[in-house]
């Protein structure tokens, strides 16, 4: 499957990086461009697969969000999670990038 190869190429970019800071401040322009290209390749493969399989990705994503919201209620996750939840904190109006938090990749 083409998708496996493309995901592998994307994974290679992160293979030796432990964490990736939001915005990739320490990445070169060439590194960011390479990442963009590989993300595009992966996205295109899966969009094409969804098209061939007659799957509406927008509807599938919304349904999956509904299922996950029911399966993993925010309050229960918040009580059991010992790390920052800034990506889910709507009160502060901040995003993950606002917190300068590093995102784990591996």
PDB file of C-alpha atoms in Angstrom:
ATOM      1  CA  UNK A   1       0.000   0.000   0.000  1.00  0.00           C
ATOM      2  CA  UNK A   2       1.262   3.403  -0.967  1.00  0.00           C
ATOM      3  CA  UNK A   3       0.005   4.863   2.334  1.00  0.00           C
ATOM      4  CA  UNK A   4       2.418   2.760   4.376  1.00  0.00           C
ATOM      5  CA  UNK A   5       5.398   4.012   2.389  1.00  0.00           C
ATOM      6  CA  UNK A   6       4.313   7.638   2.664  1.00  0.00           C
ATOM      7  CA  UNK A   7       3.706   7.393   6.420  1.00  0.00           C
ATOM      8  CA  UNK A   8       7.136   5.772   6.711  1.00  0.00           C
ATOM      9  CA  UNK A   9       8.740   8.713   4.902  1.00  0.00           C
ATOM     10  CA  UNK A  10       6.949  11.130   7.237  1.00  0.00           C
ATOM     11  CA  UNK A  11       8.024   9.111  10.280  1.00  0.00           C
ATOM     12  CA  UNK A  12      11.661   9.243   9.199  1.00  0.00           C
ATOM     13  CA  UNK A  13      11.624  13.012   9.644  1.00  0.00           C
ATOM     14  CA  UNK A  14      10.860  12.546  13.353  1.00  0.00           C
ATOM     15  CA  UNK A  15      12.829   9.341  13.915  1.00  0.00           C
ATOM     16  CA  UNK A  16      15.629  10.866  16.009  1.00  0.00           C
ATOM     17  CA  UNK A  17      13.706  13.786  17.520  1.00  0.00           C
ATOM     18  CA  UNK A  18      12.291  13.254  20.987  1.00  0.00           C
ATOM     19  CA  UNK A  19      10.023  16.299  21.143  1.00  0.00           C
ATOM     20  CA  UNK A  20       8.977  18.905  18.639  1.00  0.00           C
ATOM     21  CA  UNK A  21       8.261  22.426  19.863  1.00  0.00           C
ATOM     22  CA  UNK A  22       5.179  24.124  18.408  1.00  0.00           C
ATOM     23  CA  UNK A  23       6.024  26.164  15.353  1.00  0.00           C
ATOM     24  CA  UNK A  24       9.286  24.236  14.813  1.00  0.00           C
ATOM     25  CA  UNK A  25      11.472  27.234  15.750  1.00  0.00           C
ATOM     26  CA  UNK A  26      14.757  25.313  15.476  1.00  0.00           C
ATOM     27  CA  UNK A  27      13.970  23.765  12.067  1.00  0.00           C
ATOM     28  CA  UNK A  28      15.532  25.037   8.858  1.00  0.00           C
ATOM     29  CA  UNK A  29      13.346  26.338   6.031  1.00  0.00           C
ATOM     30  CA  UNK A  30      14.339  23.263   4.031  1.00  0.00           C
ATOM     31  CA  UNK A  31      13.355  20.964   6.908  1.00  0.00           C
ATOM     32  CA  UNK A  32       9.947  22.616   7.226  1.00  0.00           C
ATOM     33  CA  UNK A  33       9.421  22.398   3.473  1.00  0.00           C
ATOM     34  CA  UNK A  34      10.309  18.693   3.518  1.00  0.00           C
ATOM     35  CA  UNK A  35       7.829  18.138   6.349  1.00  0.00           C
ATOM     36  CA  UNK A  36       5.119  19.992   4.426  1.00  0.00           C
ATOM     37  CA  UNK A  37       5.737  17.848   1.368  1.00  0.00           C
ATOM     38  CA  UNK A  38       5.556  14.591   3.310  1.00  0.00           C
ATOM     39  CA  UNK A  39       2.409  15.679   5.169  1.00  0.00           C
ATOM     40  CA  UNK A  40       0.853  16.527   1.811  1.00  0.00           C
ATOM     41  CA  UNK A  41       1.783  13.112   0.409  1.00  0.00           C
ATOM     42  CA  UNK A  42       0.213  11.314   3.389  1.00  0.00           C
ATOM     43  CA  UNK A  43      -2.906  13.476   3.299  1.00  0.00           C
ATOM     44  CA  UNK A  44      -3.342  12.989  -0.439  1.00  0.00           C
ATOM     45  CA  UNK A  45      -3.027   9.199  -0.109  1.00  0.00           C
ATOM     46  CA  UNK A  46      -5.715   9.012   2.548  1.00  0.00           C
ATOM     47  CA  UNK A  47      -8.040  11.480   0.837  1.00  0.00           C
ATOM     48  CA  UNK A  48      -7.753   9.426  -2.351  1.00  0.00           C
ATOM     49  CA  UNK A  49      -8.373   6.189  -0.401  1.00  0.00           C
ATOM     50  CA  UNK A  50     -11.495   7.720   1.177  1.00  0.00           C
ATOM     51  CA  UNK A  51     -12.687   8.777  -2.263  1.00  0.00           C
ATOM     52  CA  UNK A  52     -12.174   5.303  -3.749  1.00  0.00           C
ATOM     53  CA  UNK A  53     -13.981   3.762  -0.752  1.00  0.00           C
ATOM     54  CA  UNK A  54     -16.772   6.361  -0.973  1.00  0.00           C
ATOM     55  CA  UNK A  55     -16.139   7.591   2.584  1.00  0.00           C
ATOM     56  CA  UNK A  56     -17.110  11.167   3.420  1.00  0.00           C
ATOM     57  CA  UNK A  57     -14.155  12.226   5.582  1.00  0.00           C
ATOM     58  CA  UNK A  58     -15.947  15.241   7.048  1.00  0.00           C
ATOM     59  CA  UNK A  59     -18.885  13.151   8.220  1.00  0.00           C
ATOM     60  CA  UNK A  60     -16.603  10.334   9.411  1.00  0.00           C
ATOM     61  CA  UNK A  61     -14.497  12.787  11.434  1.00  0.00           C
ATOM     62  CA  UNK A  62     -17.545  14.346  13.100  1.00  0.00           C
ATOM     63  CA  UNK A  63     -18.970  10.934  13.953  1.00  0.00           C
ATOM     64  CA  UNK A  64     -15.641   9.830  15.430  1.00  0.00           C
ATOM     65  CA  UNK A  65     -15.469  13.032  17.511  1.00  0.00           C
ATOM     66  CA  UNK A  66     -18.962  12.314  18.837  1.00  0.00           C
ATOM     67  CA  UNK A  67     -18.022   8.740  19.722  1.00  0.00           C
ATOM     68  CA  UNK A  68     -14.799   9.826  21.422  1.00  0.00           C
ATOM     69  CA  UNK A  69     -16.600  12.551  23.391  1.00  0.00           C
ATOM     70  CA  UNK A  70     -18.987   9.926  24.713  1.00  0.00           C
ATOM     71  CA  UNK A  71     -16.288   7.342  25.344  1.00  0.00           C
ATOM     72  CA  UNK A  72     -13.771   9.773  26.884  1.00  0.00           C
ATOM     73  CA  UNK A  73     -15.679  12.554  28.683  1.00  0.00           C
ATOM     74  CA  UNK A  74     -13.572  15.645  29.234  1.00  0.00           C
ATOM     75  CA  UNK A  75     -14.150  15.831  33.008  1.00  0.00           C
ATOM     76  CA  UNK A  76     -13.037  12.232  33.538  1.00  0.00           C
ATOM     77  CA  UNK A  77      -9.927  12.740  31.429  1.00  0.00           C
ATOM     78  CA  UNK A  78      -9.092  15.976  33.209  1.00  0.00           C
ATOM     79  CA  UNK A  79      -9.309  14.251  36.619  1.00  0.00           C
ATOM     80  CA  UNK A  80      -7.090  11.350  35.550  1.00  0.00           C
ATOM     81  CA  UNK A  81      -4.495  13.307  33.564  1.00  0.00           C
ATOM     82  CA  UNK A  82      -1.547  14.678  35.521  1.00  0.00           C
ATOM     83  CA  UNK A  83      -0.119  16.913  32.786  1.00  0.00           C
ATOM     84  CA  UNK A  84      -1.139  20.219  31.221  1.00  0.00           C
ATOM     85  CA  UNK A  85      -4.427  20.287  29.361  1.00  0.00           C
ATOM     86  CA  UNK A  86      -3.912  23.635  27.701  1.00  0.00           C
ATOM     87  CA  UNK A  87      -4.844  22.272  24.280  1.00  0.00           C
ATOM     88  CA  UNK A  88      -8.325  21.558  25.703  1.00  0.00           C
ATOM     89  CA  UNK A  89      -8.650  24.626  27.924  1.00  0.00           C
ATOM     90  CA  UNK A  90     -11.297  26.801  26.314  1.00  0.00           C
ATOM     91  CA  UNK A  91     -11.523  29.073  29.374  1.00  0.00           C
ATOM     92  CA  UNK A  92      -8.146  30.698  28.849  1.00  0.00           C
ATOM     93  CA  UNK A  93      -8.526  31.016  25.093  1.00  0.00           C
ATOM     94  CA  UNK A  94      -5.038  29.654  24.617  1.00  0.00           C
ATOM     95  CA  UNK A  95      -3.821  27.069  22.165  1.00  0.00           C
ATOM     96  CA  UNK A  96      -1.067  24.527  22.644  1.00  0.00           C
ATOM     97  CA  UNK A  97       1.273  26.863  20.762  1.00  0.00           C
ATOM     98  CA  UNK A  98       0.533  29.642  23.276  1.00  0.00           C
ATOM     99  CA  UNK A  99       1.968  27.573  26.097  1.00  0.00           C
ATOM    100  CA  UNK A 100       5.370  26.891  24.477  1.00  0.00           C
ATOM    101  CA  UNK A 101       4.733  23.295  25.429  1.00  0.00           C
ATOM    102  CA  UNK A 102       6.654  20.677  23.509  1.00  0.00           C
ATOM    103  CA  UNK A 103       4.658  18.003  21.730  1.00  0.00           C
ATOM    104  CA  UNK A 104       5.827  14.408  22.072  1.00  0.00           C
ATOM    105  CA  UNK A 105       6.255  12.639  18.745  1.00  0.00           C
ATOM    106  CA  UNK A 106       7.639   9.208  19.606  1.00  0.00           C
TER     107      UNK A 106
END
